[in-house]
mmCIF file of C-alpha atoms in Angstrom:
data_model
loop_
_atom_site.group_PDB
_atom_site.id
_atom_site.type_symbol
_atom_site.label_atom_id
_atom_site.label_comp_id
_atom_site.label_asym_id
_atom_site.label_seq_id
_atom_site.Cartn_x
_atom_site.Cartn_y
_atom_site.Cartn_z
ATOM 1 C CA UNK A 1 -27.514 -110.334 78.335
ATOM 2 C CA UNK A 2 -28.134 -108.878 74.907
ATOM 3 C CA UNK A 3 -30.494 -111.720 74.019
ATOM 4 C CA UNK A 4 -32.669 -111.209 77.092
ATOM 5 C CA UNK A 5 -32.839 -107.496 76.384
ATOM 6 C CA UNK A 6 -33.871 -108.190 72.821
ATOM 7 C CA UNK A 7 -36.677 -110.372 74.133
ATOM 8 C CA UNK A 8 -37.816 -107.634 76.539
ATOM 9 C CA UNK A 9 -37.993 -105.062 73.748
ATOM 10 C CA UNK A 10 -39.971 -107.284 71.411
ATOM 11 C CA UNK A 11 -42.448 -107.998 74.188
ATOM 12 C CA UNK A 12 -42.942 -104.351 75.051
ATOM 13 C CA UNK A 13 -46.105 -102.841 73.616
ATOM 14 C CA UNK A 14 -44.905 -99.348 74.469
ATOM 15 C CA UNK A 15 -41.796 -99.426 72.312
ATOM 16 C CA UNK A 16 -42.038 -97.372 69.120
ATOM 17 C CA UNK A 17 -38.729 -97.031 67.246
ATOM 18 C CA UNK A 18 -40.009 -94.108 65.138
ATOM 19 C CA UNK A 19 -40.799 -92.114 68.265
ATOM 20 C CA UNK A 20 -37.440 -93.084 69.785
ATOM 21 C CA UNK A 21 -35.587 -91.784 66.745
ATOM 22 C CA UNK A 22 -37.711 -88.634 66.457
ATOM 23 C CA UNK A 23 -37.090 -87.682 70.090
ATOM 24 C CA UNK A 24 -33.401 -88.507 69.850
ATOM 25 C CA UNK A 25 -33.085 -86.444 66.674
ATOM 26 C CA UNK A 26 -34.787 -83.418 68.251
ATOM 27 C CA UNK A 27 -32.498 -83.542 71.295
ATOM 28 C CA UNK A 28 -29.377 -83.950 69.179
ATOM 29 C CA UNK A 29 -30.214 -81.073 66.816
ATOM 30 C CA UNK A 30 -31.003 -78.809 69.792
ATOM 31 C CA UNK A 31 -27.584 -79.730 71.213
ATOM 32 C CA UNK A 32 -29.030 -80.970 74.471
ATOM 33 C CA UNK A 33 -25.975 -81.781 76.633
ATOM 34 C CA UNK A 34 -25.115 -85.379 75.826
ATOM 35 C CA UNK A 35 -25.199 -86.433 79.456
ATOM 36 C CA UNK A 36 -28.772 -85.101 79.658
ATOM 37 C CA UNK A 37 -30.137 -86.803 76.552
ATOM 38 C CA UNK A 38 -32.980 -89.053 77.644
ATOM 39 C CA UNK A 39 -32.147 -92.685 76.998
ATOM 40 C CA UNK A 40 -34.863 -94.952 78.342
ATOM 41 C CA UNK A 41 -33.841 -98.503 79.149
ATOM 42 C CA UNK A 42 -35.876 -99.851 76.251
ATOM 43 C CA UNK A 43 -34.199 -97.377 73.899
ATOM 44 C CA UNK A 44 -30.737 -98.499 74.914
ATOM 45 C CA UNK A 45 -31.883 -102.088 74.574
ATOM 46 C CA UNK A 46 -33.218 -101.410 71.093
ATOM 47 C CA UNK A 47 -29.763 -100.372 69.936
ATOM 48 C CA UNK A 48 -28.534 -103.835 70.831
ATOM 49 C CA UNK A 49 -31.200 -105.684 68.898
ATOM 50 C CA UNK A 50 -30.243 -104.702 65.381
ATOM 51 C CA UNK A 51 -27.390 -103.085 63.511
ATOM 52 C CA UNK A 52 -30.022 -101.555 61.237
ATOM 53 C CA UNK A 53 -31.447 -99.684 64.241
ATOM 54 C CA UNK A 54 -27.923 -98.471 64.970
ATOM 55 C CA UNK A 55 -27.727 -97.141 61.402
ATOM 56 C CA UNK A 56 -31.095 -95.458 61.892
ATOM 57 C CA UNK A 57 -29.678 -93.707 64.959
ATOM 58 C CA UNK A 58 -26.897 -92.324 62.768
ATOM 59 C CA UNK A 59 -29.444 -91.159 60.184
ATOM 60 C CA UNK A 60 -31.425 -89.446 62.935
ATOM 61 C CA UNK A 61 -28.401 -87.608 64.345
ATOM 62 C CA UNK A 62 -24.982 -87.057 62.770
ATOM 63 C CA UNK A 63 -26.210 -88.089 59.309
ATOM 64 C CA UNK A 64 -29.525 -86.235 59.559
ATOM 65 C CA UNK A 65 -30.085 -83.977 56.500
ATOM 66 C CA UNK A 66 -30.306 -80.903 58.742
ATOM 67 C CA UNK A 67 -27.086 -81.853 60.538
ATOM 68 C CA UNK A 68 -25.287 -82.030 57.202
ATOM 69 C CA UNK A 69 -26.256 -78.406 56.465
ATOM 70 C CA UNK A 70 -26.513 -76.847 59.941
ATOM 71 C CA UNK A 71 -24.397 -79.071 62.181
ATOM 72 C CA UNK A 72 -24.099 -78.875 65.951
ATOM 73 C CA UNK A 73 -20.553 -78.106 67.008
ATOM 74 C CA UNK A 74 -17.863 -80.591 66.054
ATOM 75 C CA UNK A 75 -17.009 -81.110 69.728
ATOM 76 C CA UNK A 76 -20.633 -81.983 70.444
ATOM 77 C CA UNK A 77 -20.889 -84.460 67.579
ATOM 78 C CA UNK A 78 -17.671 -86.167 68.655
ATOM 79 C CA UNK A 79 -18.837 -86.437 72.252
ATOM 80 C CA UNK A 80 -22.218 -87.796 71.156
ATOM 81 C CA UNK A 81 -20.590 -90.527 69.073
ATOM 82 C CA UNK A 82 -18.150 -91.395 71.838
ATOM 83 C CA UNK A 83 -21.038 -91.743 74.285
ATOM 84 C CA UNK A 84 -23.048 -93.825 71.817
ATOM 85 C CA UNK A 85 -20.158 -96.246 71.362
ATOM 86 C CA UNK A 86 -19.651 -96.557 75.114
ATOM 87 C CA UNK A 87 -23.355 -97.240 75.593
ATOM 88 C CA UNK A 88 -23.306 -99.990 72.985
ATOM 89 C CA UNK A 89 -20.183 -101.488 74.526
ATOM 90 C CA UNK A 90 -21.886 -101.549 77.919
ATOM 91 C CA UNK A 91 -24.563 -103.779 76.403
ATOM 92 C CA UNK A 92 -21.945 -105.915 74.652
ATOM 93 C CA UNK A 93 -23.567 -105.071 71.334
ATOM 94 C CA UNK A 94 -22.299 -106.056 67.918
ATOM 95 C CA UNK A 95 -21.544 -102.522 66.728
ATOM 96 C CA UNK A 96 -21.991 -101.810 63.035
ATOM 97 C CA UNK A 97 -19.001 -100.610 61.029
ATOM 98 C CA UNK A 98 -20.713 -97.337 60.092
ATOM 99 C CA UNK A 99 -20.609 -96.120 63.689
ATOM 100 C CA UNK A 100 -16.841 -96.513 63.877
ATOM 101 C CA UNK A 101 -16.436 -94.958 60.435
ATOM 102 C CA UNK A 102 -18.495 -91.883 61.355
ATOM 103 C CA UNK A 103 -16.642 -91.430 64.649
ATOM 104 C CA UNK A 104 -13.247 -91.762 62.953
ATOM 105 C CA UNK A 105 -14.269 -89.220 60.335
ATOM 106 C CA UNK A 106 -15.298 -86.736 63.046
ATOM 107 C CA UNK A 107 -11.992 -87.208 64.866
ATOM 108 C CA UNK A 108 -10.084 -86.432 61.677
ATOM 109 C CA UNK A 109 -11.950 -83.190 61.011
ATOM 110 C CA UNK A 110 -10.232 -79.975 62.074
ATOM 111 C CA UNK A 111 -12.095 -77.504 64.242
ATOM 112 C CA UNK A 112 -12.679 -74.072 62.712
ATOM 113 C CA UNK A 113 -11.790 -71.169 65.005
ATOM 114 C CA UNK A 114 -12.017 -73.414 68.069
ATOM 115 C CA UNK A 115 -15.518 -74.541 67.113
ATOM 116 C CA UNK A 116 -17.081 -71.523 68.824
ATOM 117 C CA UNK A 117 -20.116 -70.994 66.588
ATOM 118 C CA UNK A 118 -22.546 -73.767 65.785
ATOM 119 C CA UNK A 119 -26.140 -74.374 64.748
ATOM 120 C CA UNK A 120 -29.009 -75.452 66.958
ATOM 121 C CA UNK A 121 -32.225 -76.571 65.300
ATOM 122 C CA UNK A 122 -35.597 -76.475 67.049
ATOM 123 C CA UNK A 123 -38.444 -78.632 65.732
ATOM 124 C CA UNK A 124 -41.883 -77.021 65.542
ATOM 125 C CA UNK A 125 -45.308 -78.625 65.934
ATOM 126 C CA UNK A 126 -46.989 -79.583 62.665
ATOM 127 C CA UNK A 127 -43.589 -79.796 60.987
ATOM 128 C CA UNK A 128 -40.895 -77.306 60.184
ATOM 129 C CA UNK A 129 -37.750 -76.257 61.990
ATOM 130 C CA UNK A 130 -35.943 -73.130 63.092
ATOM 131 C CA UNK A 131 -32.149 -73.275 62.784
ATOM 132 C CA UNK A 132 -30.160 -70.693 64.732
ATOM 133 C CA UNK A 133 -26.482 -69.872 64.606
ATOM 134 C CA UNK A 134 -25.341 -69.669 68.219
ATOM 135 C CA UNK A 135 -22.285 -69.601 70.434
ATOM 136 C CA UNK A 136 -21.306 -72.836 72.139
ATOM 137 C CA UNK A 137 -20.619 -71.097 75.444
ATOM 138 C CA UNK A 138 -23.469 -69.532 77.378
ATOM 139 C CA UNK A 139 -21.852 -66.250 78.373
ATOM 140 C CA UNK A 140 -19.310 -64.483 76.209
ATOM 141 C CA UNK A 141 -18.135 -61.011 75.237
ATOM 142 C CA UNK A 142 -20.071 -59.481 78.139
ATOM 143 C CA UNK A 143 -23.443 -60.724 76.911
ATOM 144 C CA UNK A 144 -25.753 -63.675 77.462
ATOM 145 C CA UNK A 145 -27.469 -63.089 74.130
ATOM 146 C CA UNK A 146 -25.329 -65.349 71.929
ATOM 147 C CA UNK A 147 -27.072 -68.489 73.196
ATOM 148 C CA UNK A 148 -30.727 -69.453 73.527
ATOM 149 C CA UNK A 149 -31.792 -69.717 77.175
ATOM 150 C CA UNK A 150 -34.506 -71.827 78.812
ATOM 151 C CA UNK A 151 -36.897 -68.936 79.379
ATOM 152 C CA UNK A 152 -36.907 -68.129 75.653
ATOM 153 C CA UNK A 153 -37.901 -71.711 74.872
ATOM 154 C CA UNK A 154 -40.550 -71.591 77.620
ATOM 155 C CA UNK A 155 -41.943 -68.297 76.286
ATOM 156 C CA UNK A 156 -42.023 -69.746 72.772
ATOM 157 C CA UNK A 157 -44.107 -72.662 74.028
ATOM 158 C CA UNK A 158 -46.446 -70.144 75.696
ATOM 159 C CA UNK A 159 -46.858 -68.238 72.424
ATOM 160 C CA UNK A 160 -47.647 -71.416 70.486
ATOM 161 C CA UNK A 161 -50.251 -72.406 73.074
ATOM 162 C CA UNK A 162 -51.850 -68.941 73.179
ATOM 163 C CA UNK A 163 -51.744 -67.734 69.585
ATOM 164 C CA UNK A 164 -54.925 -65.681 69.988
ATOM 165 C CA UNK A 165 -53.060 -63.271 72.280
ATOM 166 C CA UNK A 166 -50.633 -62.406 69.488
ATOM 167 C CA UNK A 167 -52.684 -62.612 66.302
ATOM 168 C CA UNK A 168 -53.016 -59.257 64.494
ATOM 169 C CA UNK A 169 -50.847 -57.507 67.084
ATOM 170 C CA UNK A 170 -47.819 -55.241 66.825
ATOM 171 C CA UNK A 171 -45.208 -57.006 68.925
ATOM 172 C CA UNK A 172 -41.942 -55.741 70.374
ATOM 173 C CA UNK A 173 -39.453 -58.142 71.909
ATOM 174 C CA UNK A 174 -36.912 -56.844 74.415
ATOM 175 C CA UNK A 175 -33.580 -58.659 74.569
ATOM 176 C CA UNK A 176 -34.350 -60.881 71.585
ATOM 177 C CA UNK A 177 -31.002 -62.652 71.708
ATOM 178 C CA UNK A 178 -30.706 -64.930 68.697
ATOM 179 C CA UNK A 179 -34.397 -64.785 67.863
ATOM 180 C CA UNK A 180 -36.050 -68.116 68.716
ATOM 181 C CA UNK A 181 -39.238 -66.652 70.219
ATOM 182 C CA UNK A 182 -39.661 -63.995 67.567
ATOM 183 C CA UNK A 183 -38.921 -66.207 64.580
ATOM 184 C CA UNK A 184 -41.369 -68.866 65.760
ATOM 185 C CA UNK A 185 -44.005 -66.200 66.482
ATOM 186 C CA UNK A 186 -43.594 -64.762 62.988
ATOM 187 C CA UNK A 187 -43.914 -68.225 61.442
ATOM 188 C CA UNK A 188 -46.845 -69.503 63.494
ATOM 189 C CA UNK A 189 -48.851 -66.342 64.293
ATOM 190 C CA UNK A 190 -50.372 -63.789 61.921
ATOM 191 C CA UNK A 191 -48.870 -60.679 63.503
ATOM 192 C CA UNK A 192 -49.292 -57.130 62.238
ATOM 193 C CA UNK A 193 -45.621 -56.505 62.921
ATOM 194 C CA UNK A 194 -42.791 -57.949 64.983
ATOM 195 C CA UNK A 195 -39.817 -55.882 66.130
ATOM 196 C CA UNK A 196 -36.792 -57.763 67.460
ATOM 197 C CA UNK A 197 -34.515 -55.698 69.699
ATOM 198 C CA UNK A 198 -31.221 -56.020 71.523
ATOM 199 C CA UNK A 199 -28.225 -53.789 72.124
ATOM 200 C CA UNK A 200 -25.089 -55.900 71.802
ATOM 201 C CA UNK A 201 -23.643 -55.526 68.264
ATOM 202 C CA UNK A 202 -22.585 -59.146 67.882
ATOM 203 C CA UNK A 203 -25.964 -60.387 69.087
ATOM 204 C CA UNK A 204 -27.743 -58.080 66.638
ATOM 205 C CA UNK A 205 -25.545 -59.248 63.774
ATOM 206 C CA UNK A 206 -26.249 -62.942 64.367
ATOM 207 C CA UNK A 207 -29.908 -62.159 65.104
ATOM 208 C CA UNK A 208 -30.260 -60.532 61.687
ATOM 209 C CA UNK A 209 -28.575 -63.532 60.028
ATOM 210 C CA UNK A 210 -30.966 -65.907 61.800
ATOM 211 C CA UNK A 211 -33.971 -63.860 60.689
ATOM 212 C CA UNK A 212 -32.716 -63.826 57.104
ATOM 213 C CA UNK A 213 -32.185 -67.592 57.141
ATOM 214 C CA UNK A 214 -35.522 -68.577 58.671
ATOM 215 C CA UNK A 215 -38.016 -65.983 57.437
ATOM 216 C CA UNK A 216 -37.510 -66.402 53.705
ATOM 217 C CA UNK A 217 -40.635 -68.488 52.932
ATOM 218 C CA UNK A 218 -38.374 -71.395 52.046
ATOM 219 C CA UNK A 219 -36.022 -73.932 53.598
ATOM 220 C CA UNK A 220 -33.735 -72.128 56.086
ATOM 221 C CA UNK A 221 -30.568 -71.108 54.302
ATOM 222 C CA UNK A 222 -27.651 -69.161 55.726
ATOM 223 C CA UNK A 223 -26.221 -67.081 52.904
ATOM 224 C CA UNK A 224 -22.467 -67.046 52.343
ATOM 225 C CA UNK A 225 -22.448 -63.261 52.629
ATOM 226 C CA UNK A 226 -20.147 -60.503 51.486
ATOM 227 C CA UNK A 227 -16.471 -60.115 52.332
ATOM 228 C CA UNK A 228 -17.571 -57.756 55.102
ATOM 229 C CA UNK A 229 -19.919 -60.424 56.480
ATOM 230 C CA UNK A 230 -17.109 -62.971 56.420
ATOM 231 C CA UNK A 231 -14.832 -60.592 58.308
ATOM 232 C CA UNK A 232 -17.482 -60.009 60.969
ATOM 233 C CA UNK A 233 -18.066 -63.744 61.398
ATOM 234 C CA UNK A 234 -14.308 -64.370 61.667
ATOM 235 C CA UNK A 235 -14.053 -61.619 64.233
ATOM 236 C CA UNK A 236 -16.952 -63.016 66.260
ATOM 237 C CA UNK A 237 -15.478 -66.507 66.129
ATOM 238 C CA UNK A 238 -12.113 -65.265 67.273
ATOM 239 C CA UNK A 239 -13.582 -63.228 70.119
ATOM 240 C CA UNK A 240 -15.659 -66.182 71.241
ATOM 241 C CA UNK A 241 -12.781 -68.642 71.142
ATOM 242 C CA UNK A 242 -12.685 -70.991 74.092
ATOM 243 C CA UNK A 243 -10.374 -73.915 74.645
ATOM 244 C CA UNK A 244 -11.400 -77.555 74.623
ATOM 245 C CA UNK A 245 -11.320 -77.741 78.400
ATOM 246 C CA UNK A 246 -13.835 -74.895 78.707
ATOM 247 C CA UNK A 247 -16.159 -76.529 76.220
ATOM 248 C CA UNK A 248 -15.947 -79.886 77.967
ATOM 249 C CA UNK A 249 -16.976 -78.115 81.147
ATOM 250 C CA UNK A 250 -19.953 -76.635 79.305
ATOM 251 C CA UNK A 251 -21.101 -79.987 77.954
ATOM 252 C CA UNK A 252 -20.927 -81.662 81.316
ATOM 253 C CA UNK A 253 -21.726 -78.807 83.648
ATOM 254 C CA UNK A 254 -23.552 -75.908 82.013
ATOM 255 C CA UNK A 255 -22.742 -73.709 84.988
ATOM 256 C CA UNK A 256 -21.613 -70.209 84.080
ATOM 257 C CA UNK A 257 -21.391 -66.737 85.493
ATOM 258 C CA UNK A 258 -24.015 -64.364 84.119
ATOM 259 C CA UNK A 259 -23.100 -60.927 82.834
ATOM 260 C CA UNK A 260 -25.172 -57.932 81.783
ATOM 261 C CA UNK A 261 -26.492 -57.816 78.208
ATOM 262 C CA UNK A 262 -27.037 -54.065 78.242
ATOM 263 C CA UNK A 263 -23.367 -53.180 77.899
ATOM 264 C CA UNK A 264 -22.499 -53.147 74.199
ATOM 265 C CA UNK A 265 -18.756 -53.219 74.732
ATOM 266 C CA UNK A 266 -16.134 -54.582 72.369
ATOM 267 C CA UNK A 267 -12.400 -54.467 72.814
ATOM 268 C CA UNK A 268 -10.911 -54.836 69.323
ATOM 269 C CA UNK A 269 -7.281 -55.641 68.775
ATOM 270 C CA UNK A 270 -5.625 -52.513 67.397
ATOM 271 C CA UNK A 271 -3.730 -54.673 64.901
ATOM 272 C CA UNK A 272 -6.757 -56.710 63.871
ATOM 273 C CA UNK A 273 -6.899 -56.910 60.083
ATOM 274 C CA UNK A 274 -10.586 -57.877 60.299
ATOM 275 C CA UNK A 275 -11.554 -54.909 62.453
ATOM 276 C CA UNK A 276 -14.763 -53.372 61.100
ATOM 277 C CA UNK A 277 -14.633 -49.589 60.969
ATOM 278 C CA UNK A 278 -18.129 -48.286 61.757
ATOM 279 C CA UNK A 279 -19.991 -46.231 64.302
ATOM 280 C CA UNK A 280 -20.404 -48.517 67.362
ATOM 281 C CA UNK A 281 -23.846 -46.987 67.897
ATOM 282 C CA UNK A 282 -25.081 -48.026 64.448
ATOM 283 C CA UNK A 283 -27.117 -51.128 63.733
ATOM 284 C CA UNK A 284 -24.986 -53.396 61.508
ATOM 285 C CA UNK A 285 -27.321 -54.793 58.812
ATOM 286 C CA UNK A 286 -26.857 -56.150 55.298
ATOM 287 C CA UNK A 287 -28.510 -53.650 52.948
ATOM 288 C CA UNK A 288 -29.327 -56.510 50.590
ATOM 289 C CA UNK A 289 -31.965 -57.655 53.074
ATOM 290 C CA UNK A 290 -32.686 -54.622 55.267
ATOM 291 C CA UNK A 291 -33.753 -50.983 54.945
ATOM 292 C CA UNK A 292 -32.065 -48.976 57.697
ATOM 293 C CA UNK A 293 -33.691 -45.776 58.965
ATOM 294 C CA UNK A 294 -31.856 -42.451 58.995
ATOM 295 C CA UNK A 295 -30.954 -42.781 62.678
ATOM 296 C CA UNK A 296 -29.233 -46.112 62.093
ATOM 297 C CA UNK A 297 -31.110 -47.826 64.922
ATOM 298 C CA UNK A 298 -34.099 -49.447 63.208
ATOM 299 C CA UNK A 299 -34.253 -51.735 60.184
ATOM 300 C CA UNK A 300 -37.100 -53.219 58.135
ATOM 301 C CA UNK A 301 -36.765 -56.617 56.473
ATOM 302 C CA UNK A 302 -37.142 -56.229 52.708
ATOM 303 C CA UNK A 303 -38.726 -59.645 52.189
ATOM 304 C CA UNK A 304 -41.430 -58.977 54.797
ATOM 305 C CA UNK A 305 -41.952 -55.411 56.017
ATOM 306 C CA UNK A 306 -43.806 -56.737 59.065
ATOM 307 C CA UNK A 307 -40.438 -57.858 60.422
ATOM 308 C CA UNK A 308 -38.212 -55.205 61.985
ATOM 309 C CA UNK A 309 -35.068 -55.094 64.096
ATOM 310 C CA UNK A 310 -33.941 -52.361 66.473
ATOM 311 C CA UNK A 311 -30.882 -51.510 68.510
ATOM 312 C CA UNK A 312 -32.366 -50.658 71.902
ATOM 313 C CA UNK A 313 -30.068 -49.970 74.842
ATOM 314 C CA UNK A 314 -32.148 -49.711 78.017
ATOM 315 C CA UNK A 315 -29.506 -47.575 79.709
ATOM 316 C CA UNK A 316 -29.227 -45.097 76.848
ATOM 317 C CA UNK A 317 -32.669 -44.857 75.289
ATOM 318 C CA UNK A 318 -33.052 -43.064 71.964
ATOM 319 C CA UNK A 319 -36.249 -40.978 72.116
ATOM 320 C CA UNK A 320 -36.823 -41.039 68.353
ATOM 321 C CA UNK A 321 -36.629 -44.822 68.377
ATOM 322 C CA UNK A 322 -39.085 -45.063 71.272
ATOM 323 C CA UNK A 323 -41.571 -42.878 69.380
ATOM 324 C CA UNK A 324 -41.337 -45.266 66.431
ATOM 325 C CA UNK A 325 -42.090 -48.310 68.593
ATOM 326 C CA UNK A 326 -45.840 -48.568 69.177
ATOM 327 C CA UNK A 327 -46.362 -52.136 70.388
ATOM 328 C CA UNK A 328 -49.611 -53.780 71.418
ATOM 329 C CA UNK A 329 -47.695 -56.627 73.053
ATOM 330 C CA UNK A 330 -44.197 -56.674 74.548
ATOM 331 C CA UNK A 331 -42.294 -59.941 74.973
ATOM 332 C CA UNK A 332 -39.113 -60.593 76.928
ATOM 333 C CA UNK A 333 -37.269 -63.648 78.222
ATOM 334 C CA UNK A 334 -34.498 -63.994 80.808
ATOM 335 C CA UNK A 335 -33.971 -60.258 81.245
ATOM 336 C CA UNK A 336 -34.200 -59.870 85.045
ATOM 337 C CA UNK A 337 -31.192 -61.877 86.205
ATOM 338 C CA UNK A 338 -29.087 -58.812 87.127
ATOM 339 C CA UNK A 339 -30.471 -56.426 89.748
ATOM 340 C CA UNK A 340 -28.251 -53.584 88.517
ATOM 341 C CA UNK A 341 -30.134 -53.338 85.215
ATOM 342 C CA UNK A 342 -33.626 -53.698 86.686
ATOM 343 C CA UNK A 343 -34.176 -49.913 87.040
ATOM 344 C CA UNK A 344 -33.321 -49.372 83.368
ATOM 345 C CA UNK A 345 -35.610 -52.202 82.283
ATOM 346 C CA UNK A 346 -38.518 -50.903 84.358
ATOM 347 C CA UNK A 347 -37.977 -47.393 82.992
ATOM 348 C CA UNK A 348 -38.216 -48.765 79.439
ATOM 349 C CA UNK A 349 -41.389 -50.674 80.337
ATOM 350 C CA UNK A 350 -42.913 -47.482 81.735
ATOM 351 C CA UNK A 351 -42.201 -45.680 78.481
ATOM 352 C CA UNK A 352 -43.731 -48.491 76.435
ATOM 353 C CA UNK A 353 -46.803 -49.081 78.606
ATOM 354 C CA UNK A 354 -48.500 -45.862 77.599
ATOM 355 C CA UNK A 355 -51.826 -45.692 75.730
ATOM 356 C CA UNK A 356 -51.447 -46.148 71.993
ATOM 357 C CA UNK A 357 -51.691 -42.698 70.334
ATOM 358 C CA UNK A 358 -54.175 -43.971 67.732
ATOM 359 C CA UNK A 359 -56.298 -46.541 69.575
ATOM 360 C CA UNK A 360 -55.874 -45.524 73.208
ATOM 361 C CA UNK A 361 -55.210 -49.155 74.127
ATOM 362 C CA UNK A 362 -52.558 -49.873 76.732
ATOM 363 C CA UNK A 363 -49.934 -52.485 75.757
ATOM 364 C CA UNK A 364 -49.371 -55.627 77.767
ATOM 365 C CA UNK A 365 -46.107 -57.356 78.680
ATOM 366 C CA UNK A 366 -45.357 -61.081 78.858
ATOM 367 C CA UNK A 367 -41.998 -61.573 80.544
ATOM 368 C CA UNK A 368 -40.548 -65.056 81.040
ATOM 369 C CA UNK A 369 -37.868 -65.478 83.665
ATOM 370 C CA UNK A 370 -35.861 -68.376 85.010
ATOM 371 C CA UNK A 371 -35.878 -67.901 88.784
ATOM 372 C CA UNK A 372 -32.220 -68.512 89.572
ATOM 373 C CA UNK A 373 -32.062 -66.019 92.419
ATOM 374 C CA UNK A 374 -35.232 -65.146 94.321
ATOM 375 C CA UNK A 375 -33.707 -61.953 95.721
ATOM 376 C CA UNK A 376 -33.061 -60.630 92.205
ATOM 377 C CA UNK A 377 -36.579 -61.588 91.113
ATOM 378 C CA UNK A 378 -38.144 -60.025 94.209
ATOM 379 C CA UNK A 379 -36.214 -56.781 93.782
ATOM 380 C CA UNK A 380 -37.594 -56.513 90.246
ATOM 381 C CA UNK A 381 -41.162 -57.105 91.416
ATOM 382 C CA UNK A 382 -40.804 -54.509 94.174
ATOM 383 C CA UNK A 383 -39.446 -52.034 91.653
ATOM 384 C CA UNK A 384 -42.430 -52.670 89.372
ATOM 385 C CA UNK A 385 -44.834 -51.822 92.181
ATOM 386 C CA UNK A 386 -42.946 -48.714 93.233
ATOM 387 C CA UNK A 387 -43.206 -47.393 89.671
ATOM 388 C CA UNK A 388 -46.938 -48.004 89.359
ATOM 389 C CA UNK A 389 -46.827 -51.236 87.366
ATOM 390 C CA UNK A 390 -48.754 -54.365 88.308
ATOM 391 C CA UNK A 391 -48.156 -58.005 87.477
ATOM 392 C CA UNK A 392 -49.759 -61.417 87.626
ATOM 393 C CA UNK A 393 -48.151 -64.810 87.120
ATOM 394 C CA UNK A 394 -49.824 -66.488 84.159
ATOM 395 C CA UNK A 395 -50.447 -70.195 83.850
ATOM 396 C CA UNK A 396 -47.407 -71.908 82.326
ATOM 397 C CA UNK A 397 -47.751 -73.671 78.988
ATOM 398 C CA UNK A 398 -48.753 -77.308 79.058
ATOM 399 C CA UNK A 399 -46.888 -77.833 75.805
ATOM 400 C CA UNK A 400 -43.456 -79.432 76.247
ATOM 401 C CA UNK A 401 -41.998 -78.917 72.806
ATOM 402 C CA UNK A 402 -38.338 -78.174 73.458
ATOM 403 C CA UNK A 403 -35.721 -79.976 75.517
ATOM 404 C CA UNK A 404 -34.413 -77.732 78.279
ATOM 405 C CA UNK A 405 -33.787 -77.913 82.009
ATOM 406 C CA UNK A 406 -37.179 -77.716 83.716
ATOM 407 C CA UNK A 407 -35.841 -78.371 87.207
ATOM 408 C CA UNK A 408 -35.347 -74.629 87.777
ATOM 409 C CA UNK A 409 -38.690 -72.779 87.954
ATOM 410 C CA UNK A 410 -39.604 -70.486 85.074
ATOM 411 C CA UNK A 411 -42.297 -67.834 85.545
ATOM 412 C CA UNK A 412 -44.194 -65.823 82.961
ATOM 413 C CA UNK A 413 -45.290 -62.439 84.285
ATOM 414 C CA UNK A 414 -48.092 -60.428 82.725
ATOM 415 C CA UNK A 415 -47.275 -56.773 83.395
ATOM 416 C CA UNK A 416 -49.458 -53.730 82.858
ATOM 417 C CA UNK A 417 -50.239 -50.319 84.325
ATOM 418 C CA UNK A 418 -52.569 -49.918 87.304
#
């Protein structure tokens, strides 16, 4: 069986091992669910042909230089290796010793704080990567913002394909989450300014860390941080803790209830030694990297003053903050999944879609949304019309850069005033 497969691979003109490994590496570093990683028949066959190819698979995944610095979760790496071994056994392959050694080493490692925070790395066209610290579970602590969702990846592809719409613009992103769209836009587009915004304190904290790591004009590097930073990370890890059964369900299922990101609620343990004493309304930023304004809601990145971050709660808008935000373009992804927050979102859009005080130009909105529930989407569109806002559905990007579920439709709305 293995011999015939080896013959088939060698005869195939379409087989390119470099492309196989590059695609596999990108999927692994993005933490694509293992069961959804694309293994073409010729790819699986190639693993059988040579133990050296098996070693190359290790170098492209669990031994990849990025994985050694910013690894996917330990649970994910274990499951990937287990699946790889099973696949090789199915083909009755002569498995190289290194595969067993790597898997054994992963099994012997202890999980830190239930393995709740991990790194996902997204490869960019023309080289380069963006590494984000994320939560392994999609919805946690009353927010969806601690993971990168499909619409954010889709919107990022749209930005990369339409750079001229964002060049030399002042951009505001609503519900930035962990920052994929904004970080890529800052790297690949020459913007006048880019303001990330969210309202959940834990999302904002990790968002700031991701900005610091990726927008430093050098190889992404997550700094060790102060004792206060370490306490916050420990607290986030503990609050995000999920058991192994829950994570296994995530890897194989990905189904999860969605909760509102506009509620910045935390329920600290009264006896928590790591509890951070601060005003819950303040934006928590490291003053080594950020200059915080007097209101405590807006920060400017010291290494690049074009990059800003804001704490913006749609249900409790700060007027001074809104006066400071003067965007030409507004971006948002996966923000209309809950009909109860649609009125607040539309009210914020109305406030932002006013003529610029200096130029008189009216901003424009690009809002990407995964259409999970047509009733929720339709209620948002009806609300837009009732408040004097108009929309068109723009052509989706042809670029397929990231690996995400494309079976559910994703729309990008262009919204403006009448």
